[in-house]
Tab-separated table of C-alpha atoms and ligand atoms in Angstrom:
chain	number	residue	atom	x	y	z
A	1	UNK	CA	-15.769	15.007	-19.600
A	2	UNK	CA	-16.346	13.021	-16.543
A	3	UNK	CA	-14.445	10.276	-15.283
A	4	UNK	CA	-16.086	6.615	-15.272
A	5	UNK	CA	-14.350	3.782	-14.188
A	6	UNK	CA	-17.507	1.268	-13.736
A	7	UNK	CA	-16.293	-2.057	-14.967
A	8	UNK	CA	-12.508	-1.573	-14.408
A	9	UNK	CA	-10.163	-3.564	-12.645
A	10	UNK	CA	-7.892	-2.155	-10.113
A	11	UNK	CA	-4.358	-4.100	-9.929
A	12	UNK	CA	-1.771	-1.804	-10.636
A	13	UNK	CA	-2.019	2.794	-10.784
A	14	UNK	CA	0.072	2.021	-13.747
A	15	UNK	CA	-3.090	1.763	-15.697
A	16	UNK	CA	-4.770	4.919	-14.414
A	17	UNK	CA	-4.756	8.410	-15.191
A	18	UNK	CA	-3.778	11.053	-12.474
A	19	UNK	CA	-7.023	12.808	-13.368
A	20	UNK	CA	-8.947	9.191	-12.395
A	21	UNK	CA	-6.434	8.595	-9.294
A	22	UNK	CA	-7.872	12.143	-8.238
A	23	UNK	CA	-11.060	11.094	-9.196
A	24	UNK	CA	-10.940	8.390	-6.510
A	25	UNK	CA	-9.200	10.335	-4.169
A	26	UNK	CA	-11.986	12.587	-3.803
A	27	UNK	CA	-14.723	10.035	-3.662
A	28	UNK	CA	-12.689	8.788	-0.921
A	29	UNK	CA	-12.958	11.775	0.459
A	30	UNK	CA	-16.888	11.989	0.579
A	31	UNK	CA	-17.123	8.730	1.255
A	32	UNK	CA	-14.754	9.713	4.569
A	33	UNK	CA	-17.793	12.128	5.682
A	34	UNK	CA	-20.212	10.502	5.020
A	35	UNK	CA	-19.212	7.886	7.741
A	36	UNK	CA	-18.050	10.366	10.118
A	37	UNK	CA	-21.378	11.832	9.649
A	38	UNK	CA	-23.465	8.492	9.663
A	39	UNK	CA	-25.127	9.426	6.154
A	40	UNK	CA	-26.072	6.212	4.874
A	41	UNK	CA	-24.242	4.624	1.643
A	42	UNK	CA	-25.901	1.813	0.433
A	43	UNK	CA	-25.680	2.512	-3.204
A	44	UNK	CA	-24.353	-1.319	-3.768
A	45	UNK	CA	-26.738	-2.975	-2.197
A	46	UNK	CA	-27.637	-6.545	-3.476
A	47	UNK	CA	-24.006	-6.895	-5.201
A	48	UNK	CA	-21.802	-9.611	-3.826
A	49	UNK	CA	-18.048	-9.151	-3.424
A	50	UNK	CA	-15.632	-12.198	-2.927
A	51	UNK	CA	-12.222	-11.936	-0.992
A	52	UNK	CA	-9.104	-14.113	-1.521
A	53	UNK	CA	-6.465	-14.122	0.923
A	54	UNK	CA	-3.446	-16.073	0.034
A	55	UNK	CA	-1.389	-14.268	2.804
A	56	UNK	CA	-2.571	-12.493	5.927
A	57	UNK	CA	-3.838	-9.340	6.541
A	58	UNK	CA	-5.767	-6.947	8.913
A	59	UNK	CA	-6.344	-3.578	7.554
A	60	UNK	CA	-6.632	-5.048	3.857
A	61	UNK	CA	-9.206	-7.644	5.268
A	62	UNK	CA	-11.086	-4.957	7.299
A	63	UNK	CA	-11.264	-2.437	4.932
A	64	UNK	CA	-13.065	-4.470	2.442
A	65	UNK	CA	-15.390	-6.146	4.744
A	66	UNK	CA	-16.662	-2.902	6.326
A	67	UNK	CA	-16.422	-1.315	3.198
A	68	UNK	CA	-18.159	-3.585	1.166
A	69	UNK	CA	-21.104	-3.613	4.006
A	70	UNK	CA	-21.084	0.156	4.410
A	71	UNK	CA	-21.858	0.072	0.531
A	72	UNK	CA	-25.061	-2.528	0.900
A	73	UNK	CA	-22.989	-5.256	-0.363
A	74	UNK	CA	-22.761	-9.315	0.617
A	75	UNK	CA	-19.130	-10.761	1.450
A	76	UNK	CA	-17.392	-14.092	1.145
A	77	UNK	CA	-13.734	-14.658	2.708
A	78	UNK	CA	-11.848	-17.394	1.478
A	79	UNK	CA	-8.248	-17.746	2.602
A	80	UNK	CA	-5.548	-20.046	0.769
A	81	UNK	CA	-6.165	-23.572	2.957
A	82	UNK	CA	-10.134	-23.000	2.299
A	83	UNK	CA	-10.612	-22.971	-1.201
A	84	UNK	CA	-9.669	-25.617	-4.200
A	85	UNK	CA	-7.853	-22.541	-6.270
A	86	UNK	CA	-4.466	-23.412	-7.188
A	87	UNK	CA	-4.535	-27.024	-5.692
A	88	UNK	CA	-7.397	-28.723	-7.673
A	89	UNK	CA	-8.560	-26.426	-9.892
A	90	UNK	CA	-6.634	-24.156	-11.907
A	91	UNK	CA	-6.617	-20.123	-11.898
A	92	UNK	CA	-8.550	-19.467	-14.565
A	93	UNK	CA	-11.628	-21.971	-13.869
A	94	UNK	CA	-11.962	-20.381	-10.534
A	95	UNK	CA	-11.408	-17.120	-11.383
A	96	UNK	CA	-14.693	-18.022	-14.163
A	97	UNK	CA	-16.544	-19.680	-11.155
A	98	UNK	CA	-16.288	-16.851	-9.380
A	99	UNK	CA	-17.349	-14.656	-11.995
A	100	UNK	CA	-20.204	-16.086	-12.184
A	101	UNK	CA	-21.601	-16.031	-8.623
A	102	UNK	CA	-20.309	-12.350	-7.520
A	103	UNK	CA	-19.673	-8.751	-8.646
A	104	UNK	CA	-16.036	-8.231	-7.829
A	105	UNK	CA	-13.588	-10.228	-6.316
A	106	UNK	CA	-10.602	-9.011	-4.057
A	107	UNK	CA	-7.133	-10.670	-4.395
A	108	UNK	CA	-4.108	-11.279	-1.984
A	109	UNK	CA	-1.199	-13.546	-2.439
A	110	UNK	CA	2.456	-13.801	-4.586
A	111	UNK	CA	2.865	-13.016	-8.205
A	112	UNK	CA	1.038	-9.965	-9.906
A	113	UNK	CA	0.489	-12.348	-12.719
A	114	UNK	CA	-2.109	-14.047	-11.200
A	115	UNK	CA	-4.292	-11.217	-9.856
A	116	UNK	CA	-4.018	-10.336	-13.484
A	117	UNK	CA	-5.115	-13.797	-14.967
A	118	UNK	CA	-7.944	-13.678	-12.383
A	119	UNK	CA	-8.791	-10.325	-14.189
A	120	UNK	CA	-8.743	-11.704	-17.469
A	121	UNK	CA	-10.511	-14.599	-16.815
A	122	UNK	CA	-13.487	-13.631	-14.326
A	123	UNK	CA	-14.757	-11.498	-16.309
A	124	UNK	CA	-15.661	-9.216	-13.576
A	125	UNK	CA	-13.399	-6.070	-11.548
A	126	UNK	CA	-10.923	-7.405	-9.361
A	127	UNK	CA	-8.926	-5.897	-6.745
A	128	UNK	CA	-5.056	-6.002	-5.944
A	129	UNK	CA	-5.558	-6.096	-1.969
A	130	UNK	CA	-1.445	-6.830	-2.273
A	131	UNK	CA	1.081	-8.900	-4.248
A	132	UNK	CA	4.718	-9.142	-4.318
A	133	UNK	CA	5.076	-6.536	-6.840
A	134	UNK	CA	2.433	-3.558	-6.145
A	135	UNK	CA	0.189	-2.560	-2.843
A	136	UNK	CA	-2.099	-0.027	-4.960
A	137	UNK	CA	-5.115	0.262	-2.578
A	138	UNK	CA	-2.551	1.494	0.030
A	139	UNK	CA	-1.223	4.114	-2.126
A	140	UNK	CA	-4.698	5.877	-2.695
A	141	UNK	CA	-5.222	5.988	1.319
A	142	UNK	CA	-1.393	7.207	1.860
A	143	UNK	CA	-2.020	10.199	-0.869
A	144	UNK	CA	-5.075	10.776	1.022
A	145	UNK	CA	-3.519	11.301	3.558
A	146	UNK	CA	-0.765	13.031	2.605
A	147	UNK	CA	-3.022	15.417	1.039
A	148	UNK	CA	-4.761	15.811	4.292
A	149	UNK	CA	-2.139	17.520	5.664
A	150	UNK	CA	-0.321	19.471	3.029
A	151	UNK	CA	-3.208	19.872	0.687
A	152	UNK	CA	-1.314	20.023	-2.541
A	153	UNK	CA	0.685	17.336	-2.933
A	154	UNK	CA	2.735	18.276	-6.084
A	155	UNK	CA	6.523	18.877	-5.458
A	156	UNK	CA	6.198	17.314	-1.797
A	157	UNK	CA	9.464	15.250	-0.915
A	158	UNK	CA	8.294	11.812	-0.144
A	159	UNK	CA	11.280	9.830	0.749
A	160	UNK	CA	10.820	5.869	1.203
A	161	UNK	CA	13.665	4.339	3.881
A	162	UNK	CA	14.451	0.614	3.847
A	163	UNK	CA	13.765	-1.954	1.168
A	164	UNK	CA	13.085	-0.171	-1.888
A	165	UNK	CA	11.947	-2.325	-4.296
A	166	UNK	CA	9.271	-3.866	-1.934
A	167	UNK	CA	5.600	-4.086	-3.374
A	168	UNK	CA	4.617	-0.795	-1.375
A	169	UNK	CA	8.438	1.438	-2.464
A	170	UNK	CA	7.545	0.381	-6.225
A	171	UNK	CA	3.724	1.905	-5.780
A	172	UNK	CA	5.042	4.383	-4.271
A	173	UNK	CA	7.303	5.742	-6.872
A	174	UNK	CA	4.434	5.155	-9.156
A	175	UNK	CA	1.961	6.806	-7.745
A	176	UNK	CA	4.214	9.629	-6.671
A	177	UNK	CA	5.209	10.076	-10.546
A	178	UNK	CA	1.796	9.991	-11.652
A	179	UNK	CA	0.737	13.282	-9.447
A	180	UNK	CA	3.760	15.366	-9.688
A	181	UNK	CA	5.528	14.577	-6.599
A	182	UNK	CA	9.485	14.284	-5.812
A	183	UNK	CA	9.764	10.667	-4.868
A	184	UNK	CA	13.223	9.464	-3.313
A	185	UNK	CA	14.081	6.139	-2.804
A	186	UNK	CA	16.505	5.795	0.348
A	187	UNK	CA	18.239	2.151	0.796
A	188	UNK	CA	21.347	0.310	-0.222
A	189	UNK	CA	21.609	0.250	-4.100
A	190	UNK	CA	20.745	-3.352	-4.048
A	191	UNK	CA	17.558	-2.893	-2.964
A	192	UNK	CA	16.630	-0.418	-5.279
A	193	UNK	CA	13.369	-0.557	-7.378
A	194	UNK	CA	13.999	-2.524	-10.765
A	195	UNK	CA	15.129	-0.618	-14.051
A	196	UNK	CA	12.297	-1.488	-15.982
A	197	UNK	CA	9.611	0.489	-13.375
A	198	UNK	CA	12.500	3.168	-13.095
A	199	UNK	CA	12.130	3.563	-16.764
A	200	UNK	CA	8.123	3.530	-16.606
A	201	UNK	CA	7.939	6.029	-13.895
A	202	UNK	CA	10.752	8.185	-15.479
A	203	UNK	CA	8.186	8.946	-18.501
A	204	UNK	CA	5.282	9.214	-16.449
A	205	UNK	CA	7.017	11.790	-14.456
A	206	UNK	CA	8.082	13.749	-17.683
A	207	UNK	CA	4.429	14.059	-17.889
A	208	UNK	CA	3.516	15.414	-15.107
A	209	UNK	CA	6.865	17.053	-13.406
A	210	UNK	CA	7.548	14.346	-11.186
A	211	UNK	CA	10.969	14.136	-9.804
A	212	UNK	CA	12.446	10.789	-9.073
A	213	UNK	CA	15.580	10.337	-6.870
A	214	UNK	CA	17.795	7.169	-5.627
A	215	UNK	CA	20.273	7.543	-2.549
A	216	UNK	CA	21.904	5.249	-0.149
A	217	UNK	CA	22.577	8.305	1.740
A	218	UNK	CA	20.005	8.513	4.330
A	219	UNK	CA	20.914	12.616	4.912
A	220	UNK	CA	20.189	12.780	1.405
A	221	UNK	CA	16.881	11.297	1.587
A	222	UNK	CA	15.634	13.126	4.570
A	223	UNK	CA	16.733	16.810	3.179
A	224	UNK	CA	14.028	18.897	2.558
A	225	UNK	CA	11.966	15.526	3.093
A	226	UNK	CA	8.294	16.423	3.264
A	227	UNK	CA	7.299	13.041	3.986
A	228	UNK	CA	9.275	9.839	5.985
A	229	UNK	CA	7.999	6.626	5.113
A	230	UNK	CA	9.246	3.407	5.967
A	231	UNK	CA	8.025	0.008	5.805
A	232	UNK	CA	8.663	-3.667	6.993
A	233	UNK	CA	12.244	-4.880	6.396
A	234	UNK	CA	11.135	-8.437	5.203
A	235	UNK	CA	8.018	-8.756	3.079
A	236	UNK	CA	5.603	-11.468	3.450
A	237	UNK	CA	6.432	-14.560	1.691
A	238	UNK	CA	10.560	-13.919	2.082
A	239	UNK	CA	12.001	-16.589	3.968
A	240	UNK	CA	12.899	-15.902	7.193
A	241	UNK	CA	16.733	-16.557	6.463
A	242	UNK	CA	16.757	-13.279	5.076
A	243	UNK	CA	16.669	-11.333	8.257
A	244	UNK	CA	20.102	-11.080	9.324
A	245	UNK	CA	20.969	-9.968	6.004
A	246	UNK	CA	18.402	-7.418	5.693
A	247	UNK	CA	19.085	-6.094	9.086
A	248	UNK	CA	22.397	-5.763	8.306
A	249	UNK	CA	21.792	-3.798	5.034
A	250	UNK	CA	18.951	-1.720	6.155
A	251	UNK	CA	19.965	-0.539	9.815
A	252	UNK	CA	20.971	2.969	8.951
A	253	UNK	CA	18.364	3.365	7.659
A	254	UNK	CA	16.285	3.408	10.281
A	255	UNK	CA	13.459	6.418	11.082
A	256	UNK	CA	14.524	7.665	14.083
A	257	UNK	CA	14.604	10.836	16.252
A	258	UNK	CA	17.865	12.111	14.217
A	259	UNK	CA	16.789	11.332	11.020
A	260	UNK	CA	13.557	12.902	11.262
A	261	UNK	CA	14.909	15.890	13.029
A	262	UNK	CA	17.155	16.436	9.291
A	263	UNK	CA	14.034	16.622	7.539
A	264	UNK	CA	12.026	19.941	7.056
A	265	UNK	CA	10.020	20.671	11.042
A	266	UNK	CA	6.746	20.234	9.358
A	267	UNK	CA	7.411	16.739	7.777
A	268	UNK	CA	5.327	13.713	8.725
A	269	UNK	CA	6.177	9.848	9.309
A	270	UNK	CA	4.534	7.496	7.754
A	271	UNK	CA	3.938	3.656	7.458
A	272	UNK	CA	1.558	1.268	5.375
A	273	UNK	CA	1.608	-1.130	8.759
A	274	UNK	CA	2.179	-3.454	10.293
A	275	UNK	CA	5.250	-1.856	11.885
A	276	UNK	CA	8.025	-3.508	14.178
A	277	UNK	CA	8.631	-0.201	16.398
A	278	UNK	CA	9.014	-1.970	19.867
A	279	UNK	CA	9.298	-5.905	20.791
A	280	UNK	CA	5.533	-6.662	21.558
A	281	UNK	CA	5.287	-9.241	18.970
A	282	UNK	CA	6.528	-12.675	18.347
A	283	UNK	CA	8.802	-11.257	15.570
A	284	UNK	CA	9.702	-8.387	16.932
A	285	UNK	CA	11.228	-9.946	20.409
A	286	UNK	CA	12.771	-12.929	18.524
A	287	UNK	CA	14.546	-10.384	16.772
A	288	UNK	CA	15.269	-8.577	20.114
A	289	UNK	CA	16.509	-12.147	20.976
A	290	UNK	CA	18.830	-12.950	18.341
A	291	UNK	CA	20.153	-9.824	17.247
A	292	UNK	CA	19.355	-7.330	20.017
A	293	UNK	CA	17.229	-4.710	17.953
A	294	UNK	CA	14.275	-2.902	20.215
A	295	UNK	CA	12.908	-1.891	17.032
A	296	UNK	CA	13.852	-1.889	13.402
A	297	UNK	CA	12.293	-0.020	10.709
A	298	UNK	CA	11.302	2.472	13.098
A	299	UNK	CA	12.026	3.604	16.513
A	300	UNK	CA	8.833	3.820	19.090
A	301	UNK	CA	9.430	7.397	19.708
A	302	UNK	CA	8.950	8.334	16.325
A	303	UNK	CA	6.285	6.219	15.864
A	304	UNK	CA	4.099	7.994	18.738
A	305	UNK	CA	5.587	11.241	18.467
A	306	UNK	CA	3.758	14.200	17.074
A	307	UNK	CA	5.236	13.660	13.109
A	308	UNK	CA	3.504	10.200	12.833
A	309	UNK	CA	0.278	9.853	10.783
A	310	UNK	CA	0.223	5.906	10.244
A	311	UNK	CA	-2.919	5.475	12.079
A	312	UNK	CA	-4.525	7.839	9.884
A	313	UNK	CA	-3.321	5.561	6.724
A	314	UNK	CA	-4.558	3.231	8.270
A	315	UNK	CA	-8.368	4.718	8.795
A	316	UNK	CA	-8.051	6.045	5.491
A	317	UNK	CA	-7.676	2.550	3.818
A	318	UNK	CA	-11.609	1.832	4.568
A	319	UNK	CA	-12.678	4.963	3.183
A	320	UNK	CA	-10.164	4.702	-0.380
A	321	UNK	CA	-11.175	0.922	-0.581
A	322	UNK	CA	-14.757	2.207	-0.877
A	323	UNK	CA	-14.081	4.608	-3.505
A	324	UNK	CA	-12.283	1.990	-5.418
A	325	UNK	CA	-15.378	-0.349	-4.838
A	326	UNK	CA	-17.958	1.885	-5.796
A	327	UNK	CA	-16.231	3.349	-8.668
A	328	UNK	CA	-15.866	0.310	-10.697
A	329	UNK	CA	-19.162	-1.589	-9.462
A	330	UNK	CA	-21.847	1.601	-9.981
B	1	CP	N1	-1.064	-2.152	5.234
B	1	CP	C1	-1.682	-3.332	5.057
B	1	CP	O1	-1.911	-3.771	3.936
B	1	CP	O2	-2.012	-3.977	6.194
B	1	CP	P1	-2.556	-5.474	6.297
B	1	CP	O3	-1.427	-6.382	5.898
B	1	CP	O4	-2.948	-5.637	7.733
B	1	CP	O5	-3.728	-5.641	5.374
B	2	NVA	N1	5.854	-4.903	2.233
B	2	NVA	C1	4.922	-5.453	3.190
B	2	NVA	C2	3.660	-4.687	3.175
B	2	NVA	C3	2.635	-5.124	4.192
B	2	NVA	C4	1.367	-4.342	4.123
B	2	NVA	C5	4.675	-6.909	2.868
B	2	NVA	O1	4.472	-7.231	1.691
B	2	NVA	O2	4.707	-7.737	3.775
């Protein structure tokens, strides 16, 4: 039977199927040629797509815009100071505006609740571009690319290092359990993921031979590690008091030249981005500054050594955002 997904909603891969997750993967996939080819795409054209962005972005932003353009489609960015949501009119009477003017609306920002009533309420498909509990448009380009370079990617080690219970860790583990991969979360135990998606993910991977591990031994997590991945230490919208704390927790777990070297010789780095690998940002030489860390989550050689793939993510959201796009608007 073949897979439709027109008129869907996109906020968490708790809702999909691994057969529809592959589904998307391999539209992703054509859609990846056809733009390396120039084929034109314009199968959307005359639809209108809206874009909230209640916290910043680059690739998120990007991927949609060119996407969405690539497909034929019209764009609106608003951002949180330009738009009465939340302030002086409430969640669901935008989210019904909106749903009247446009054909799918993007969302950024805090709670997953919201990008959920925004769902519910528009009327229309929405899109989880990022909240503070799932990052599922990064997952489909990082299984893209994973799959890029091992092909299969059932029973491949994926081992997340750092904050483990961080929006992308958490869609991670789910999208790892829903397509028979051994996910491994690597951090202190108090930054694991939450029981209750432990619990969720433990029956999805029942399903489909998943294997789900939790270490605070980083050896442990890079053994027979297919895949290093590692993200920010402090999320966006955590205060910045947090940092010395987090640094402290989350040093040794750092992906660096050692680490990756316990992991099997054909195992990749990766990272969702942005990434604080040397001090050429504001952050990253405050933090130089105050606590005399070159880098944190990662260590620059690593990050442009021969392993790293984060740049390919990173092309790869465009071409997954599409997918998802065209997929529930056709
Ligand atoms: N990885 C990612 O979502 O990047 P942006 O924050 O730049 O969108
Ligand atoms: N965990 C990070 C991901 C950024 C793409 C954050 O939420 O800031």
């Amino acid at each position: 039977m073949g897979i439709s997904l027109s008129g869907r909603s996109f906020l968490t891969l708790l809702d999909f199927t691994p057969d529809e997750i592959r589904y998307l993967l391999g539209l992703a996939d054509e859609f990846k040629r056809m733009k390396r080819t120039g084929t034109p795409h314009r199968y959307l054209e005359g639809k209108q797509i809206v874009l909230l962005f209640e916290k910043t972005s680059t690739r998120t932003r990007c991927s949609f815009e060119v996407g969405a353009k690539d497909l034929g489609m019209g764009v609106t960015f608003l951002d949180s100071g330009s738009s009465q949501m939340g302030k002086k009119e409430s969640l669901a009477d935008t989210a019904k505006v909106l749903g009247r003017m446009f054909d799918g609306i993007e969302y950024r920002g805090y709670k997953q609740s919201v990008v959920e009533d925004l769902a519910k309420y528009s009327g229309i498909p929405v899109w989880n571009g990022l909240t503070d509990d799932f990052h599922p448009t990064q997952m489909l380009a990082d299984i893209l690319t994973v799959q890029e370079e091992f092909h299969d990617v059932r029973g491949r080690k994926l081992t997340f290092f750092g904050d483990s219970r961080n929006n992308v860790a958490n869609s991670l583990m789910v999208v790892c359990s829903k397509l028979g991969m051994r996910f491994c979360a690597c951090g202190p135990k108090e930054l694991w993921p939450e029981e209750s998606l432990i619990e969720k993910c433990r029956k999805i991977a029942a399903e489909t031979g998943a294997e789900l591990e939790f270490t605070d031994d980083p050896s442990l997590g890079a053994k027979d590690c297919d895949v290093l991945y590692t993200d920010i230490w402090l999320s966006m919208g955590e205060p910045d008091e947090l940092w010395a704390k987090r640094i402290e927790l989350l040093q040794k777990y750092q992906v660096n030249k050692e680490l990756i070297a316990q992991a099997k010789p054909t195992a990749i780095f990766m990272h969702c981005l942005p990434a604080f690998h040397d001090r050429n940002t504001t952050v990253g030489e405050r933090i130089y500054q105050t606590f005399g860390l070159e880098a944190m989550e990662v260590t620059d050689d690593v990050f442009l050594g021969p392993q790293a793939r984060q740049f390919d993510q990173a092309e790869n959201r465009m071409h997954t955002i599409k997918a998802v796009m065209y997929a529930t608007l056709k």
